[in-house]
mmCIF file of C-alpha atoms in Angstrom:
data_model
loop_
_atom_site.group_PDB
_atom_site.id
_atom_site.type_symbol
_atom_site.label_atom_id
_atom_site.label_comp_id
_atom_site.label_asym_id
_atom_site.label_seq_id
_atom_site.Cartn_x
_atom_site.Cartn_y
_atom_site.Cartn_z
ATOM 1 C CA UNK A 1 111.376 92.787 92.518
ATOM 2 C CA UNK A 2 108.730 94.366 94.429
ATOM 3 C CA UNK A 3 110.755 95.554 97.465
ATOM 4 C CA UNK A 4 112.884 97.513 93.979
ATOM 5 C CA UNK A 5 109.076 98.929 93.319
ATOM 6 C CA UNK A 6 107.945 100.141 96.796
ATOM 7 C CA UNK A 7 111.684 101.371 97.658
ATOM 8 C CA UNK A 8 111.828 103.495 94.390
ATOM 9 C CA UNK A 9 107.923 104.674 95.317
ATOM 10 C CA UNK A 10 108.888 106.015 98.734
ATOM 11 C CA UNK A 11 112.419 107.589 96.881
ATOM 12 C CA UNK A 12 109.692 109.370 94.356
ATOM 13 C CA UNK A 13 107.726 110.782 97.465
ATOM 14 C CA UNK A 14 110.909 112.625 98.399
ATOM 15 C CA UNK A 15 112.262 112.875 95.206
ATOM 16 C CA UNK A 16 108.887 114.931 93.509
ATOM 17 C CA UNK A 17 108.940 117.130 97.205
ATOM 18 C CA UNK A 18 112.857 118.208 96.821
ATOM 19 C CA UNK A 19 112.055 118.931 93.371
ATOM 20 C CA UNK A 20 108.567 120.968 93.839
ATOM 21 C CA UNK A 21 106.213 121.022 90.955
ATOM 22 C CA UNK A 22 106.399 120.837 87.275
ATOM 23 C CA UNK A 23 108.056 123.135 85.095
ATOM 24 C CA UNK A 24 105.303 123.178 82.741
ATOM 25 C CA UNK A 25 102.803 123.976 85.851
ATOM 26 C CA UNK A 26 101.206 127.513 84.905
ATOM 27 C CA UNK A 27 100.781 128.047 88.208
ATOM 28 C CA UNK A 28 103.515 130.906 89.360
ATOM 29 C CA UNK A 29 101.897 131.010 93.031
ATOM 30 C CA UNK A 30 102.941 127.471 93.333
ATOM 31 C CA UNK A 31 106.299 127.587 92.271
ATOM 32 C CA UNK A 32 107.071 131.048 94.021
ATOM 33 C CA UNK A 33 105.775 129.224 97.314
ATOM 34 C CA UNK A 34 107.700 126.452 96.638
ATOM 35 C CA UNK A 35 111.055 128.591 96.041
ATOM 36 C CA UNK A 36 109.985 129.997 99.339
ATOM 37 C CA UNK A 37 109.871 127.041 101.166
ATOM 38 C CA UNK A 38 106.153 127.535 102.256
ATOM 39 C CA UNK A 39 103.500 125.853 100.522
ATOM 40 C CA UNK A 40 99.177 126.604 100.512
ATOM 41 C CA UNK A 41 97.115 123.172 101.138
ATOM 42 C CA UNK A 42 93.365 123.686 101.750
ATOM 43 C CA UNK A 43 93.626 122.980 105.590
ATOM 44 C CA UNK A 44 95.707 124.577 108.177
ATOM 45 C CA UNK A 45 97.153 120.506 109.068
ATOM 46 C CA UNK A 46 97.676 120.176 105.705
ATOM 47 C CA UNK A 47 99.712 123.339 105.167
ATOM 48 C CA UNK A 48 101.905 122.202 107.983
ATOM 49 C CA UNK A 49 102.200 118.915 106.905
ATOM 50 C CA UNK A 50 103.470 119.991 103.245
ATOM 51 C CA UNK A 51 105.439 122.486 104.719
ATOM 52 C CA UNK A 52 107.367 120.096 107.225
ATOM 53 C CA UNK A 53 107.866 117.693 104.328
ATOM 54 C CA UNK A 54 109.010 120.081 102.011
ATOM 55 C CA UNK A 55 111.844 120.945 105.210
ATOM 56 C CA UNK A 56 112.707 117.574 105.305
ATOM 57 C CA UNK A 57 113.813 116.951 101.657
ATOM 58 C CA UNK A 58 114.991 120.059 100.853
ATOM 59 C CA UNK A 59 117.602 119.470 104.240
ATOM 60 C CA UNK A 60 118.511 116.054 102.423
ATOM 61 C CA UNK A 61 118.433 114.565 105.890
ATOM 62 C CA UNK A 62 115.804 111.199 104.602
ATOM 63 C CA UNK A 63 118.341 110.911 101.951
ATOM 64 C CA UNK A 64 121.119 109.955 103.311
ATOM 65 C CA UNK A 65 119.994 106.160 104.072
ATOM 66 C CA UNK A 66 116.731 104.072 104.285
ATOM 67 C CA UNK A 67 116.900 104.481 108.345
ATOM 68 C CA UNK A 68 117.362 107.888 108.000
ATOM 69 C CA UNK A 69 114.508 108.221 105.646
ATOM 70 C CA UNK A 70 112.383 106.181 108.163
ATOM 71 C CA UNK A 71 113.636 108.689 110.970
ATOM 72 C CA UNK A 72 112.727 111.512 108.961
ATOM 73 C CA UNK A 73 109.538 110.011 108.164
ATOM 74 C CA UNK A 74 108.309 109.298 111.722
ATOM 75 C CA UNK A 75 109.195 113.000 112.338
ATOM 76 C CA UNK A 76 106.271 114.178 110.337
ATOM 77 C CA UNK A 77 102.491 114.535 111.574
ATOM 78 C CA UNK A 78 100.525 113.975 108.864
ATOM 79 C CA UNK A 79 96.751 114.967 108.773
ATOM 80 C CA UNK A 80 94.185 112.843 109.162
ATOM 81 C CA UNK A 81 93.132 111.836 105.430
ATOM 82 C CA UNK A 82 96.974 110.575 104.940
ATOM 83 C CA UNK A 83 97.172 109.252 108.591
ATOM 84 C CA UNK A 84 96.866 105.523 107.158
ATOM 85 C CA UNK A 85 98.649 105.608 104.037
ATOM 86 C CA UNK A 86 101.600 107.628 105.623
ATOM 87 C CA UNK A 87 102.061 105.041 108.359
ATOM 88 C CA UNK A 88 102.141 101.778 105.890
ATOM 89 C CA UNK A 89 104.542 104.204 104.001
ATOM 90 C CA UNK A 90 106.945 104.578 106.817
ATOM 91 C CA UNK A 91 106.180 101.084 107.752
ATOM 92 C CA UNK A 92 107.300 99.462 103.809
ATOM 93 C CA UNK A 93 110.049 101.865 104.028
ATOM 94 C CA UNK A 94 111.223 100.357 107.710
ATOM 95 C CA UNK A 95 110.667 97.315 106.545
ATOM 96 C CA UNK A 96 112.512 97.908 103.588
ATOM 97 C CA UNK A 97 115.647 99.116 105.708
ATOM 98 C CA UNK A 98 115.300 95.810 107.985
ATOM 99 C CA UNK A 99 115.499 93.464 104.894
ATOM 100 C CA UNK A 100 118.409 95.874 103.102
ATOM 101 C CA UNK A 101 120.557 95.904 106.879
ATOM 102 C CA UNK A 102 120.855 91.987 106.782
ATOM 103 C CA UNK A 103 124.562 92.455 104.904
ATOM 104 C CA UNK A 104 125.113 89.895 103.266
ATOM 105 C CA UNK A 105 123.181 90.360 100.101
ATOM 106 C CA UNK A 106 120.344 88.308 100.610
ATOM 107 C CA UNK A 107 116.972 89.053 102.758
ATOM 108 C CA UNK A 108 115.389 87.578 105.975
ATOM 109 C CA UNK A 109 113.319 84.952 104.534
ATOM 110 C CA UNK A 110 110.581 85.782 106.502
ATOM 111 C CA UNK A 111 111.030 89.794 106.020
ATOM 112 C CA UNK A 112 110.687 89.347 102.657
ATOM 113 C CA UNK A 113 107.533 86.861 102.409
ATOM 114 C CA UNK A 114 106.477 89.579 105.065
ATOM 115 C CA UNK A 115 106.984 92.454 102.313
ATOM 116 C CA UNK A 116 105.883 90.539 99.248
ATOM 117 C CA UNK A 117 102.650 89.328 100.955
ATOM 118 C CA UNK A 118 102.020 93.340 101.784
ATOM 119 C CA UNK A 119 103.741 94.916 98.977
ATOM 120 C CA UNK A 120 100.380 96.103 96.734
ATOM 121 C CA UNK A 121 99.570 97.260 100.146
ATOM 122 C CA UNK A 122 101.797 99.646 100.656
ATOM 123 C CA UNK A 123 102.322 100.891 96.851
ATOM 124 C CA UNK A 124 98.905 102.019 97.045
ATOM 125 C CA UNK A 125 99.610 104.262 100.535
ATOM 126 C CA UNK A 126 102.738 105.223 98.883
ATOM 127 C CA UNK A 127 100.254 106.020 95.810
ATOM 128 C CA UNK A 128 97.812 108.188 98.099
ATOM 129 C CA UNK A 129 100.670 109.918 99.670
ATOM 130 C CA UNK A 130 101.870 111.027 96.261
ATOM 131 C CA UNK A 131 98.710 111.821 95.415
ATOM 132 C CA UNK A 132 98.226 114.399 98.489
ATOM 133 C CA UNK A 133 101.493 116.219 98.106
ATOM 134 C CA UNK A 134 100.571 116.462 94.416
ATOM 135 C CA UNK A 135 97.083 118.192 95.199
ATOM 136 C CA UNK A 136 97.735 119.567 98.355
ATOM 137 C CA UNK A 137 101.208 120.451 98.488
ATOM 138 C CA UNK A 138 101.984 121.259 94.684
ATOM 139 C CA UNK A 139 104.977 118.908 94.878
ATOM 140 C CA UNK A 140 105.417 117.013 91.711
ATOM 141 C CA UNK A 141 102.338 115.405 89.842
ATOM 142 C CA UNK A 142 99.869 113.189 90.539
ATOM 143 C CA UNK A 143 100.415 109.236 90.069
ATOM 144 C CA UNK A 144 98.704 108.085 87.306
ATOM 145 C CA UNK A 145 96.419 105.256 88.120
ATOM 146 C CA UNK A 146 98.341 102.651 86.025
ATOM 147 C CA UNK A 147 101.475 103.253 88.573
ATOM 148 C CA UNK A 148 99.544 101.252 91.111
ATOM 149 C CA UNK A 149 98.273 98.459 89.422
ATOM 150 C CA UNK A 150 100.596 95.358 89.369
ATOM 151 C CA UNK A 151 98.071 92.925 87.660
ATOM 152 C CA UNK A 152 97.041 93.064 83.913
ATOM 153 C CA UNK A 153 93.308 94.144 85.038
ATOM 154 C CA UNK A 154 91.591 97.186 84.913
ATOM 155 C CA UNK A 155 90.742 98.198 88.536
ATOM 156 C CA UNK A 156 87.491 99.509 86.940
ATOM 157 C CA UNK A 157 85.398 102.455 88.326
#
């Protein structure tokens, strides 16, 4: 059930960047950046970083199947404050692709006690990710906090 989670986390992350940002967003500079295929983050990494992902899923190229999206993934330099959370990202998502290329319907037992055991783990770098090409890259809106928890407690704060 979780691998169902994480896998349609990492298909949001390119999902909200092919889309671009909400259409109830006031803000025109966004959206006329976005149609432009160039988008303003606050550092000149981050700029490039939005920019290349915003390349990648408007081409459709991570679409096309989980290793491709891992491909497409590992093609991106990320900036430093994602650096983590964009690696367990591509990592879930390999992992993902490992358990979903065994063919005949039913996981590697030890891939998936492997995912399971790290699965909160990599929701919340999928989480941060989202997060960052919300604010930084105007793609698509924030995650709301409750996304990420998986227990019935408040994370508190």
């Amino acid at each position: 059930m979780r691998r169902t989670v994480i896998g349609l986390a990492v298909a949001a992350v390119f999902v909200l960047g092919a889309c671009g940002g909400d259409d109830d967003d006031s803000s025109s500079d966004a959206a006329e950046s976005e149609s432009s295929g160039e988008v303003s983050a606050s550092s000149p990494e981050a700029e490039r970083f939005c920019n290349d992902f915003l390349d990648l899923t408007q081409s459709g190229a991570a679409g096309s199947s989980p290793e491709a999206a891992v491909e497409a993934l590992r093609g991106l330099e990320p900036p430093e404050e994602i650096a983590d959370a964009f690696a367990l990202t591509i990592e879930g998502t390999e992992l993902q692709a490992q358990m979903a290329a065994e063919g005949d319907g039913q996981p590697d037992p030890e891939l998936q006690a492997e995912f399971d055991e790290r699965s909160e783990e990599f929701q919340q770098a999928n989480m941060q990710v989202q997060e960052f090409l919300a604010t930084e890259c105007n793609l698509g809106p924030a995650p709301s906090e409750s996304e990420g928890d998986s227990g019935g407690e408040d994370a508190g704060g």
